[in-house]
mmCIF file of C-alpha atoms in Angstrom:
data_model
loop_
_atom_site.group_PDB
_atom_site.id
_atom_site.type_symbol
_atom_site.label_atom_id
_atom_site.label_comp_id
_atom_site.label_asym_id
_atom_site.label_seq_id
_atom_site.Cartn_x
_atom_site.Cartn_y
_atom_site.Cartn_z
ATOM 1 C CA MET A 1 -16.545 12.285 18.551
ATOM 2 C CA SER A 2 -13.605 13.641 20.505
ATOM 3 C CA THR A 3 -13.885 16.906 22.412
ATOM 4 C CA ALA A 4 -10.128 17.455 22.246
ATOM 5 C CA PRO A 5 -9.014 20.934 21.149
ATOM 6 C CA GLU A 6 -8.702 21.286 17.400
ATOM 7 C CA VAL A 7 -5.389 21.824 15.677
ATOM 8 C CA ALA A 8 -5.252 23.605 12.342
ATOM 9 C CA THR A 9 -3.770 21.062 9.981
ATOM 10 C CA HIS A 10 -1.447 21.995 7.189
ATOM 11 C CA VAL A 11 0.948 20.523 4.670
ATOM 12 C CA THR A 12 4.628 21.424 4.901
ATOM 13 C CA LYS A 13 5.742 21.862 1.304
ATOM 14 C CA THR A 14 9.327 20.954 0.533
ATOM 15 C CA THR A 15 10.848 23.940 -1.267
ATOM 16 C CA ALA A 16 13.994 23.905 -3.371
ATOM 17 C CA ALA A 17 15.894 25.451 -0.459
ATOM 18 C CA GLU A 18 14.643 22.725 1.885
ATOM 19 C CA GLN A 19 15.689 20.045 -0.587
ATOM 20 C CA ALA A 20 19.160 21.541 -0.677
ATOM 21 C CA HIS A 21 19.253 21.962 3.109
ATOM 22 C CA PRO A 22 16.795 19.399 4.506
ATOM 23 C CA ALA A 23 15.302 19.928 7.943
ATOM 24 C CA VAL A 24 17.331 17.673 10.189
ATOM 25 C CA GLY A 25 15.030 15.643 12.393
ATOM 26 C CA ALA A 26 11.728 17.091 11.105
ATOM 27 C CA ALA A 27 10.412 13.842 9.618
ATOM 28 C CA THR A 28 12.187 11.355 11.875
ATOM 29 C CA SER A 29 10.831 13.155 14.947
ATOM 30 C CA LEU A 30 7.334 12.194 13.813
ATOM 31 C CA LEU A 31 8.487 8.629 13.209
ATOM 32 C CA ASP A 32 10.008 8.569 16.697
ATOM 33 C CA ALA A 33 6.810 9.979 18.223
ATOM 34 C CA TYR A 34 4.551 7.231 16.864
ATOM 35 C CA THR A 35 2.681 5.186 19.473
ATOM 36 C CA PRO A 36 0.093 2.476 18.807
ATOM 37 C CA GLY A 37 -3.329 3.970 18.153
ATOM 38 C CA ALA A 38 -1.917 6.975 16.283
ATOM 39 C CA ARG A 39 -1.994 7.184 12.492
ATOM 40 C CA PHE A 40 1.421 7.391 10.833
ATOM 41 C CA LEU A 41 1.880 7.762 7.084
ATOM 42 C CA ALA A 42 5.091 8.607 5.224
ATOM 43 C CA THR A 43 5.069 9.192 1.464
ATOM 44 C CA PRO A 44 7.583 10.618 -1.024
ATOM 45 C CA THR A 45 5.871 14.016 -0.583
ATOM 46 C CA ARG A 46 5.254 14.292 3.197
ATOM 47 C CA THR A 47 5.247 12.650 6.613
ATOM 48 C CA LEU A 48 2.066 12.669 8.707
ATOM 49 C CA LEU A 49 1.408 11.804 12.340
ATOM 50 C CA ALA A 50 -2.275 11.996 13.287
ATOM 51 C CA GLU A 51 -3.436 11.625 16.880
ATOM 52 C CA GLY A 52 -6.910 11.375 18.351
ATOM 53 C CA VAL A 53 -10.188 11.424 16.421
ATOM 54 C CA HIS A 54 -12.227 14.513 15.634
ATOM 55 C CA ALA A 55 -14.642 12.593 13.384
ATOM 56 C CA GLU A 56 -14.806 9.209 11.675
ATOM 57 C CA VAL A 57 -15.991 8.742 8.095
ATOM 58 C CA PRO A 58 -19.307 6.882 8.538
ATOM 59 C CA HIS A 59 -20.276 3.610 6.898
ATOM 60 C CA ASP A 60 -23.585 3.923 5.056
ATOM 61 C CA GLU A 61 -25.165 3.583 1.614
ATOM 62 C CA ARG A 62 -23.497 6.676 0.119
ATOM 63 C CA PRO A 63 -20.407 6.255 -2.091
ATOM 64 C CA LEU A 64 -17.236 6.449 -0.010
ATOM 65 C CA PRO A 65 -15.894 9.648 -1.678
ATOM 66 C CA HIS A 66 -19.192 11.413 -0.853
ATOM 67 C CA ARG A 67 -19.027 10.284 2.769
ATOM 68 C CA MET A 68 -15.441 11.468 3.084
ATOM 69 C CA ALA A 69 -16.210 14.840 1.475
ATOM 70 C CA ALA A 70 -19.145 15.356 3.833
ATOM 71 C CA THR A 71 -17.001 14.473 6.857
ATOM 72 C CA LEU A 72 -14.333 16.959 5.783
ATOM 73 C CA ALA A 73 -16.936 19.675 5.205
ATOM 74 C CA ASP A 74 -18.431 19.060 8.666
ATOM 75 C CA ALA A 75 -14.955 19.243 10.218
ATOM 76 C CA ARG A 76 -14.297 22.578 8.544
ATOM 77 C CA ARG A 77 -17.617 23.942 9.818
ATOM 78 C CA THR A 78 -16.728 22.884 13.372
ATOM 79 C CA GLY A 79 -13.438 24.759 13.398
ATOM 80 C CA VAL A 80 -10.776 22.558 11.773
ATOM 81 C CA THR A 81 -9.219 25.039 9.362
ATOM 82 C CA LYS A 82 -7.494 22.569 7.036
ATOM 83 C CA PRO A 83 -9.021 19.149 7.702
ATOM 84 C CA TYR A 84 -7.470 15.925 6.470
ATOM 85 C CA VAL A 85 -8.802 12.381 6.419
ATOM 86 C CA VAL A 86 -6.164 9.713 7.072
ATOM 87 C CA GLY A 87 -6.628 5.943 7.131
ATOM 88 C CA ALA A 88 -7.296 2.679 5.329
ATOM 89 C CA ILE A 89 -9.889 1.247 2.933
ATOM 90 C CA PRO A 90 -10.440 -2.519 2.604
ATOM 91 C CA PHE A 91 -10.139 -4.616 -0.548
ATOM 92 C CA ASP A 92 -13.931 -4.997 -0.497
ATOM 93 C CA HIS A 93 -15.338 -1.491 -1.009
ATOM 94 C CA THR A 94 -18.623 -2.534 0.627
ATOM 95 C CA ALA A 95 -16.879 -3.306 3.948
ATOM 96 C CA PRO A 96 -16.362 -0.540 6.556
ATOM 97 C CA ALA A 97 -13.318 1.687 6.021
ATOM 98 C CA ALA A 98 -11.073 2.964 8.819
ATOM 99 C CA LEU A 99 -10.880 6.661 7.938
ATOM 100 C CA ALA A 100 -10.881 9.607 10.336
ATOM 101 C CA VAL A 101 -10.289 13.325 10.637
ATOM 102 C CA PRO A 102 -7.708 13.455 13.452
ATOM 103 C CA ALA A 103 -8.003 15.701 16.475
ATOM 104 C CA ALA A 104 -4.375 16.725 15.943
ATOM 105 C CA LEU A 105 -2.150 16.380 12.899
ATOM 106 C CA ARG A 106 1.557 17.085 12.631
ATOM 107 C CA THR A 107 3.268 17.201 9.243
ATOM 108 C CA ALA A 108 6.829 17.263 7.967
ATOM 109 C CA PRO A 109 8.737 16.898 4.683
ATOM 110 C CA PRO A 110 9.317 13.349 3.402
ATOM 111 C CA LEU A 111 11.589 10.962 5.272
ATOM 112 C CA THR A 112 14.121 11.088 2.432
ATOM 113 C CA ALA A 113 14.592 14.841 3.120
ATOM 114 C CA ASP A 114 15.722 14.083 6.676
ATOM 115 C CA PRO A 115 19.388 13.016 6.954
ATOM 116 C CA LEU A 116 18.637 11.213 10.226
ATOM 117 C CA ILE A 117 16.647 8.563 8.366
ATOM 118 C CA ALA A 118 19.999 7.050 7.362
ATOM 119 C CA LEU A 119 20.684 6.057 10.974
ATOM 120 C CA PRO A 120 20.084 2.331 11.577
ATOM 121 C CA ALA A 121 16.908 1.216 13.287
ATOM 122 C CA GLU A 122 16.956 -0.614 16.584
ATOM 123 C CA THR A 123 17.481 -4.351 16.182
ATOM 124 C CA PRO A 124 14.351 -6.291 17.148
ATOM 125 C CA ASP A 125 14.579 -8.411 20.269
ATOM 126 C CA ALA A 126 15.135 -12.106 19.699
ATOM 127 C CA THR A 127 11.676 -13.624 19.568
ATOM 128 C CA ASP A 128 10.604 -17.241 19.441
ATOM 129 C CA TRP A 129 8.067 -16.694 16.677
ATOM 130 C CA GLN A 130 5.542 -19.395 15.911
ATOM 131 C CA ILE A 131 4.850 -19.242 12.166
ATOM 132 C CA ARG A 132 1.896 -20.907 10.450
ATOM 133 C CA PRO A 133 1.335 -20.493 6.689
ATOM 134 C CA VAL A 134 -2.298 -20.185 5.567
ATOM 135 C CA PRO A 135 -2.667 -21.867 3.152
ATOM 136 C CA SER A 136 0.374 -24.134 3.085
ATOM 137 C CA PRO A 137 2.844 -23.484 0.247
ATOM 138 C CA GLU A 138 1.703 -26.744 -1.360
ATOM 139 C CA ALA A 139 -1.962 -25.734 -1.212
ATOM 140 C CA TYR A 140 -1.110 -22.288 -2.573
ATOM 141 C CA GLY A 141 0.764 -23.854 -5.505
ATOM 142 C CA ALA A 142 -2.225 -26.097 -6.192
ATOM 143 C CA GLY A 143 -4.478 -23.030 -6.275
ATOM 144 C CA VAL A 144 -2.153 -21.380 -8.791
ATOM 145 C CA ALA A 145 -2.144 -24.529 -10.950
ATOM 146 C CA SER A 146 -5.943 -24.676 -10.888
ATOM 147 C CA ALA A 147 -6.189 -21.022 -11.931
ATOM 148 C CA VAL A 148 -3.717 -21.583 -14.792
ATOM 149 C CA ASP A 149 -5.785 -24.550 -16.031
ATOM 150 C CA ARG A 150 -8.918 -22.386 -16.065
ATOM 151 C CA MET A 151 -7.101 -19.640 -17.959
ATOM 152 C CA TRP A 152 -6.051 -22.096 -20.637
ATOM 153 C CA ARG A 153 -9.748 -23.002 -20.938
ATOM 154 C CA GLY A 154 -10.513 -19.323 -21.526
ATOM 155 C CA ASP A 155 -12.405 -18.603 -18.272
ATOM 156 C CA PHE A 156 -10.372 -15.461 -17.488
ATOM 157 C CA SER A 157 -6.946 -13.980 -18.247
ATOM 158 C CA LYS A 158 -5.404 -13.083 -14.863
ATOM 159 C CA VAL A 159 -5.946 -13.448 -11.142
ATOM 160 C CA VAL A 160 -3.862 -12.295 -8.183
ATOM 161 C CA LEU A 161 -3.717 -15.011 -5.530
ATOM 162 C CA ALA A 162 -2.446 -14.314 -2.034
ATOM 163 C CA ARG A 163 -1.304 -16.327 0.929
ATOM 164 C CA THR A 164 -0.613 -15.410 4.539
ATOM 165 C CA LEU A 165 1.751 -16.140 7.392
ATOM 166 C CA GLU A 166 0.345 -16.102 10.913
ATOM 167 C CA LEU A 167 3.074 -15.130 13.397
ATOM 168 C CA THR A 168 2.562 -15.453 17.139
ATOM 169 C CA ALA A 169 4.976 -14.026 19.739
ATOM 170 C CA PRO A 170 5.293 -14.957 23.432
ATOM 171 C CA ALA A 171 5.226 -11.246 24.417
ATOM 172 C CA PRO A 172 3.321 -8.149 23.215
ATOM 173 C CA LEU A 173 4.464 -6.739 19.874
ATOM 174 C CA ASP A 174 6.677 -3.649 19.707
ATOM 175 C CA LEU A 175 4.971 -1.802 16.842
ATOM 176 C CA PRO A 176 7.141 1.362 17.041
ATOM 177 C CA VAL A 177 10.302 -0.713 16.497
ATOM 178 C CA MET A 178 8.680 -2.531 13.542
ATOM 179 C CA LEU A 179 7.656 0.785 12.013
ATOM 180 C CA GLN A 180 11.167 2.204 12.441
ATOM 181 C CA ARG A 181 12.699 -0.773 10.632
ATOM 182 C CA LEU A 182 10.189 -0.606 7.786
ATOM 183 C CA ALA A 183 10.656 3.133 7.314
ATOM 184 C CA ARG A 184 14.450 3.130 7.521
ATOM 185 C CA ARG A 185 14.792 0.150 5.173
ATOM 186 C CA ASP A 186 12.807 1.806 2.332
ATOM 187 C CA PRO A 187 12.399 5.526 3.216
ATOM 188 C CA SER A 188 11.449 6.496 -0.341
ATOM 189 C CA GLY A 189 8.357 4.269 -0.296
ATOM 190 C CA TYR A 190 5.023 4.500 1.512
ATOM 191 C CA THR A 191 5.254 3.470 5.167
ATOM 192 C CA PHE A 192 2.180 3.304 7.370
ATOM 193 C CA ALA A 193 0.792 2.265 10.740
ATOM 194 C CA LEU A 194 -2.961 2.793 10.980
ATOM 195 C CA PRO A 195 -5.562 1.563 13.467
ATOM 196 C CA THR A 196 -8.315 -0.471 11.773
ATOM 197 C CA ALA A 197 -10.222 -1.703 14.857
ATOM 198 C CA PRO A 198 -9.783 -1.549 18.648
ATOM 199 C CA GLY A 199 -6.448 -3.205 19.396
ATOM 200 C CA ARG A 200 -5.664 -3.846 15.718
ATOM 201 C CA THR A 201 -3.127 -2.017 13.526
ATOM 202 C CA LEU A 202 -2.421 -2.212 9.802
ATOM 203 C CA ILE A 203 1.325 -1.738 9.400
ATOM 204 C CA GLY A 204 3.513 -1.970 6.334
ATOM 205 C CA ALA A 205 5.677 -0.401 3.618
ATOM 206 C CA SER A 206 4.133 -0.355 0.153
ATOM 207 C CA PRO A 207 6.078 0.511 -3.003
ATOM 208 C CA GLU A 208 2.972 1.274 -5.095
ATOM 209 C CA LEU A 209 1.148 4.572 -5.538
ATOM 210 C CA LEU A 210 -2.375 3.950 -6.824
ATOM 211 C CA VAL A 211 -3.088 7.609 -7.583
ATOM 212 C CA SER A 212 -2.353 11.098 -6.290
ATOM 213 C CA ARG A 213 -3.919 14.456 -7.025
ATOM 214 C CA ARG A 214 -2.245 17.794 -6.303
ATOM 215 C CA GLY A 215 -4.199 20.694 -7.709
ATOM 216 C CA HIS A 216 -5.002 19.647 -11.264
ATOM 217 C CA GLN A 217 -2.064 17.223 -11.587
ATOM 218 C CA VAL A 218 -2.771 13.494 -11.390
ATOM 219 C CA VAL A 219 -0.122 10.782 -11.068
ATOM 220 C CA ALA A 220 -0.568 6.998 -11.038
ATOM 221 C CA ASN A 221 2.260 4.479 -10.760
ATOM 222 C CA PRO A 222 1.061 0.922 -11.437
ATOM 223 C CA LEU A 223 3.467 -1.908 -10.639
ATOM 224 C CA ALA A 224 3.066 -5.387 -12.093
ATOM 225 C CA GLY A 225 5.676 -7.979 -12.936
ATOM 226 C CA SER A 226 8.351 -8.583 -10.334
ATOM 227 C CA THR A 227 11.313 -10.704 -9.354
ATOM 228 C CA PRO A 228 13.169 -11.240 -6.052
ATOM 229 C CA ARG A 229 16.412 -9.381 -5.544
ATOM 230 C CA SER A 230 19.725 -11.093 -4.835
ATOM 231 C CA ASP A 231 22.428 -10.259 -2.289
ATOM 232 C CA ASP A 232 24.978 -10.899 -5.038
ATOM 233 C CA LEU A 233 25.364 -7.700 -7.085
ATOM 234 C CA ALA A 234 25.981 -9.417 -10.430
ATOM 235 C CA GLU A 235 23.008 -11.744 -9.965
ATOM 236 C CA ASP A 236 20.829 -8.832 -8.836
ATOM 237 C CA VAL A 237 21.635 -6.907 -12.024
ATOM 238 C CA ARG A 238 21.012 -10.027 -14.139
ATOM 239 C CA ARG A 239 17.580 -10.483 -12.571
ATOM 240 C CA ALA A 240 16.682 -6.849 -13.170
ATOM 241 C CA ALA A 241 17.719 -7.064 -16.840
ATOM 242 C CA ALA A 242 15.805 -10.321 -17.285
ATOM 243 C CA LEU A 243 12.661 -8.779 -15.813
ATOM 244 C CA LEU A 244 12.793 -5.969 -18.381
ATOM 245 C CA GLU A 245 12.827 -8.594 -21.157
ATOM 246 C CA SER A 246 10.375 -11.115 -19.665
ATOM 247 C CA ALA A 247 7.477 -11.619 -22.078
ATOM 248 C CA LYS A 248 5.281 -12.975 -19.276
ATOM 249 C CA ASP A 249 5.946 -10.031 -16.958
ATOM 250 C CA LEU A 250 5.751 -7.399 -19.698
ATOM 251 C CA HIS A 251 2.339 -8.755 -20.729
ATOM 252 C CA GLU A 252 1.138 -8.767 -17.119
ATOM 253 C CA HIS A 253 2.350 -5.181 -16.725
ATOM 254 C CA ALA A 254 0.745 -4.000 -19.975
ATOM 255 C CA VAL A 255 -2.652 -5.332 -18.883
ATOM 256 C CA VAL A 256 -2.472 -3.289 -15.666
ATOM 257 C CA VAL A 257 -1.234 -0.105 -17.370
ATOM 258 C CA ASP A 258 -4.005 -0.338 -19.968
ATOM 259 C CA ALA A 259 -6.638 -0.731 -17.243
ATOM 260 C CA VAL A 260 -5.294 2.263 -15.304
ATOM 261 C CA HIS A 261 -5.120 4.341 -18.491
ATOM 262 C CA GLN A 262 -8.721 3.548 -19.415
ATOM 263 C CA ALA A 263 -10.012 4.261 -15.902
ATOM 264 C CA LEU A 264 -8.231 7.628 -15.699
ATOM 265 C CA ALA A 265 -9.316 8.642 -19.203
ATOM 266 C CA ALA A 266 -12.884 9.041 -17.949
ATOM 267 C CA SER A 267 -11.819 11.833 -15.554
ATOM 268 C CA CYS A 268 -8.506 13.185 -16.881
ATOM 269 C CA THR A 269 -7.061 14.897 -19.925
ATOM 270 C CA ASP A 270 -3.523 15.169 -21.303
ATOM 271 C CA LEU A 271 -2.690 11.656 -20.127
ATOM 272 C CA THR A 272 0.900 10.618 -20.750
ATOM 273 C CA VAL A 273 1.648 6.885 -20.752
ATOM 274 C CA PRO A 274 5.270 5.842 -21.454
ATOM 275 C CA PRO A 275 5.505 3.078 -24.083
ATOM 276 C CA ARG A 276 7.723 0.814 -21.967
ATOM 277 C CA PRO A 277 8.067 0.253 -18.231
ATOM 278 C CA THR A 278 11.078 1.066 -16.145
ATOM 279 C CA LEU A 279 12.315 -0.645 -12.986
ATOM 280 C CA ILE A 280 11.912 0.296 -9.355
ATOM 281 C CA ARG A 281 13.469 -1.589 -6.483
ATOM 282 C CA THR A 282 12.714 -2.182 -2.866
ATOM 283 C CA ALA A 283 15.012 -3.875 -0.391
ATOM 284 C CA THR A 284 13.672 -7.283 -1.474
ATOM 285 C CA MET A 285 12.082 -6.973 -4.951
ATOM 286 C CA TRP A 286 12.452 -5.570 -8.462
ATOM 287 C CA HIS A 287 9.192 -4.336 -10.042
ATOM 288 C CA LEU A 288 8.186 -3.195 -13.514
ATOM 289 C CA SER A 289 6.876 0.356 -13.133
ATOM 290 C CA THR A 290 5.060 2.885 -15.299
ATOM 291 C CA THR A 291 4.350 6.456 -14.177
ATOM 292 C CA ILE A 292 1.181 7.834 -15.771
ATOM 293 C CA THR A 293 0.501 11.568 -15.533
ATOM 294 C CA GLY A 294 -2.461 13.706 -16.502
ATOM 295 C CA THR A 295 -4.713 16.633 -15.672
ATOM 296 C CA VAL A 296 -7.975 16.204 -13.816
ATOM 297 C CA ALA A 297 -10.823 17.374 -16.059
ATOM 298 C CA SER A 298 -12.959 18.711 -13.218
ATOM 299 C CA PRO A 299 -11.646 20.210 -9.967
ATOM 300 C CA GLU A 300 -14.617 18.542 -8.247
ATOM 301 C CA THR A 301 -13.091 15.096 -8.866
ATOM 302 C CA SER A 302 -11.140 14.199 -5.735
ATOM 303 C CA ALA A 303 -8.133 11.954 -5.380
ATOM 304 C CA LEU A 304 -10.336 9.402 -3.599
ATOM 305 C CA GLU A 305 -12.853 9.401 -6.454
ATOM 306 C CA LEU A 306 -10.012 8.650 -8.855
ATOM 307 C CA ALA A 307 -8.718 5.924 -6.535
ATOM 308 C CA CYS A 308 -12.121 4.254 -6.266
ATOM 309 C CA ALA A 309 -12.472 4.331 -10.072
ATOM 310 C CA LEU A 310 -9.097 2.574 -10.382
ATOM 311 C CA HIS A 311 -9.399 0.061 -7.541
ATOM 312 C CA PRO A 312 -9.027 -2.857 -7.749
ATOM 313 C CA THR A 313 -6.578 -2.828 -10.636
ATOM 314 C CA PRO A 314 -5.544 -6.077 -12.331
ATOM 315 C CA ALA A 315 -2.315 -5.782 -10.274
ATOM 316 C CA VAL A 316 -4.161 -6.785 -7.084
ATOM 317 C CA CYS A 317 -7.267 -8.548 -8.377
ATOM 318 C CA GLY A 318 -7.126 -9.737 -11.986
ATOM 319 C CA THR A 319 -9.119 -9.479 -15.178
ATOM 320 C CA PRO A 320 -12.007 -9.570 -15.842
ATOM 321 C CA THR A 321 -12.457 -8.056 -12.386
ATOM 322 C CA ALA A 322 -15.715 -9.774 -11.430
ATOM 323 C CA THR A 323 -14.444 -13.225 -12.412
ATOM 324 C CA ALA A 324 -11.110 -12.660 -10.675
ATOM 325 C CA ARG A 325 -12.927 -11.660 -7.465
ATOM 326 C CA ASP A 326 -14.891 -14.909 -7.615
ATOM 327 C CA VAL A 327 -11.699 -16.946 -8.094
ATOM 328 C CA ILE A 328 -10.074 -15.151 -5.143
ATOM 329 C CA ARG A 329 -13.071 -15.931 -2.908
ATOM 330 C CA GLU A 330 -13.046 -19.573 -4.019
ATOM 331 C CA THR A 331 -9.286 -20.075 -3.664
ATOM 332 C CA GLU A 332 -8.049 -18.005 -0.707
ATOM 333 C CA PRO A 333 -8.976 -19.543 2.686
ATOM 334 C CA PHE A 334 -9.052 -16.166 4.473
ATOM 335 C CA ASP A 335 -10.617 -12.709 4.243
ATOM 336 C CA ARG A 336 -8.181 -10.191 2.755
ATOM 337 C CA GLY A 337 -9.504 -7.406 4.972
ATOM 338 C CA PHE A 338 -7.381 -4.319 4.272
ATOM 339 C CA PHE A 339 -4.726 -6.199 2.267
ATOM 340 C CA THR A 340 -4.778 -4.991 -1.385
ATOM 341 C CA GLY A 341 -7.088 -2.167 -0.354
ATOM 342 C CA MET A 342 -5.856 1.420 -0.067
ATOM 343 C CA VAL A 343 -4.154 3.584 2.543
ATOM 344 C CA GLY A 344 -3.640 7.309 2.298
ATOM 345 C CA TRP A 345 -4.874 10.806 2.955
ATOM 346 C CA GLY A 346 -7.236 13.309 1.409
ATOM 347 C CA ASP A 347 -8.108 16.934 2.139
ATOM 348 C CA ALA A 348 -11.130 19.181 1.689
ATOM 349 C CA ASN A 349 -9.730 20.519 -1.615
ATOM 350 C CA GLY A 350 -9.778 17.049 -3.168
ATOM 351 C CA ASP A 351 -6.022 16.573 -3.079
ATOM 352 C CA GLY A 352 -4.591 13.352 -1.696
ATOM 353 C CA GLU A 353 -2.426 10.276 -2.101
ATOM 354 C CA TRP A 354 -3.806 6.726 -2.119
ATOM 355 C CA VAL A 355 -1.470 3.766 -2.008
ATOM 356 C CA VAL A 356 -2.044 0.083 -2.726
ATOM 357 C CA THR A 357 -1.944 -1.802 0.581
ATOM 358 C CA ILE A 358 0.743 -4.416 -0.002
ATOM 359 C CA ARG A 359 3.865 -5.497 1.957
ATOM 360 C CA CYS A 360 1.790 -5.275 5.090
ATOM 361 C CA ALA A 361 0.532 -7.098 8.157
ATOM 362 C CA GLU A 362 -2.379 -6.817 10.538
ATOM 363 C CA ALA A 363 -1.107 -6.686 14.105
ATOM 364 C CA GLU A 364 -2.879 -7.455 17.363
ATOM 365 C CA GLU A 365 -1.414 -7.808 20.845
ATOM 366 C CA ARG A 366 0.846 -10.825 20.232
ATOM 367 C CA SER A 367 0.055 -11.785 16.644
ATOM 368 C CA LEU A 368 0.794 -10.683 13.109
ATOM 369 C CA ARG A 369 -0.884 -11.790 9.914
ATOM 370 C CA LEU A 370 1.405 -11.126 6.940
ATOM 371 C CA TYR A 371 0.058 -11.025 3.389
ATOM 372 C CA ALA A 372 1.706 -11.518 0.006
ATOM 373 C CA GLY A 373 0.254 -12.084 -3.455
ATOM 374 C CA ALA A 374 1.397 -12.853 -6.979
ATOM 375 C CA GLY A 375 -0.153 -12.195 -10.376
ATOM 376 C CA VAL A 376 -1.127 -15.462 -12.046
ATOM 377 C CA VAL A 377 -1.420 -15.607 -15.842
ATOM 378 C CA ALA A 378 -1.532 -18.511 -18.273
ATOM 379 C CA ALA A 379 2.280 -18.657 -18.407
ATOM 380 C CA SER A 380 2.660 -18.802 -14.613
ATOM 381 C CA ASP A 381 4.544 -21.580 -12.850
ATOM 382 C CA PRO A 382 3.152 -22.561 -9.422
ATOM 383 C CA ALA A 383 6.604 -22.989 -7.873
ATOM 384 C CA ALA A 384 7.775 -19.597 -9.166
ATOM 385 C CA GLU A 385 4.666 -17.807 -7.872
ATOM 386 C CA THR A 386 5.071 -19.480 -4.470
ATOM 387 C CA ALA A 387 8.702 -18.343 -4.388
ATOM 388 C CA GLU A 388 7.681 -14.796 -5.357
ATOM 389 C CA THR A 389 5.242 -14.546 -2.453
ATOM 390 C CA GLY A 390 7.957 -15.898 -0.164
ATOM 391 C CA ALA A 391 10.292 -13.118 -1.303
ATOM 392 C CA LYS A 392 7.600 -10.506 -0.710
ATOM 393 C CA PHE A 393 7.158 -11.748 2.863
ATOM 394 C CA ARG A 394 10.807 -10.826 3.493
ATOM 395 C CA THR A 395 9.967 -7.098 3.803
ATOM 396 C CA PHE A 396 8.041 -7.738 6.965
ATOM 397 C CA LEU A 397 9.956 -10.761 8.244
ATOM 398 C CA ASN A 398 13.108 -8.641 8.238
ATOM 399 C CA ALA A 399 11.293 -5.930 10.218
ATOM 400 C CA VAL A 400 10.451 -8.360 13.035
ATOM 401 C CA GLY A 401 13.593 -10.489 12.925
ATOM 402 C CA ALA A 402 11.765 -13.661 11.802
ATOM 403 C CA GLU A 403 12.891 -16.343 9.374
ATOM 404 C CA LEU A 404 10.813 -18.814 7.408
#
């Protein structure tokens, strides 16, 4: 535990006046101040920069939401007036999380409220990257084909299969420059850089909110069904329109929305689920999107409890969940670690935002491991799913100036 002086944490709410006259430099100053080892998280509601560690959420037999609540309560008793937990949770809930109450926390409105976010990021230095796919694209396609065969036999209905790229640089990585490029490319998304172990950082820009709670209001935004974007405007529009009419993608999306709806129904009332998805876009992908809203039934139910009830959704694992987990373990030749887990924040009141950990990489001194996955259903084509994961890699490859 750190003995650093405590800082009273707080959330800077963006008022209507601030939206009309955004605070120039408030959010980008936190982005500029990031250094490796700090915890940076930018969401559509706020920007956070956490430094130092007041207390870590322990790893023991208690459910994770109980451990986090106890850590926040202890922090409040020891003088932190408005404690937050910030960090990352792995895909496997039984593995240790990387969550901490920071010694100091600075907050600002969202990056999109700061006009300076429109300024271009520094161009990454030319780097002679060594790139090794794990598994190879051919092996990944074979894994997809095998899963499709099993689905036609009725073993399960969906699985999300991932592959990785291992990038090695001749010099130490410049994480602040990578973070700048990720944040400035998609400032309306969820950008993060979070330590997960000594010398290791989880860094990325996710488009997908798993769940948020603010007071009694609950919001979830499942994404499932996607297509790569095109640099040609007419082709980009055609792809977006085709995605909205794709029977395969609409079915995949409906499965995820139904699972999220059912999971939230146990803890929420007044749930509103739109009948058809809309589209959201990132710099590299179009996604089918549904925003589900509701009211938490009990104020004792925290955002993290809701997130743990939802995770893993069929969008990152598959269905049935237990069978899909087994297929993932059998097919993927690596440990997912924090990929397709959760990143976010929570406070002592139970409010928080938890985001699905996609479009990310794990960084060490000279190496990056990039992750990308695709939802595989009976109608999936191995070549198309391999191409989709390749397009998803582009978010991070563009941030480091690498090409496949």
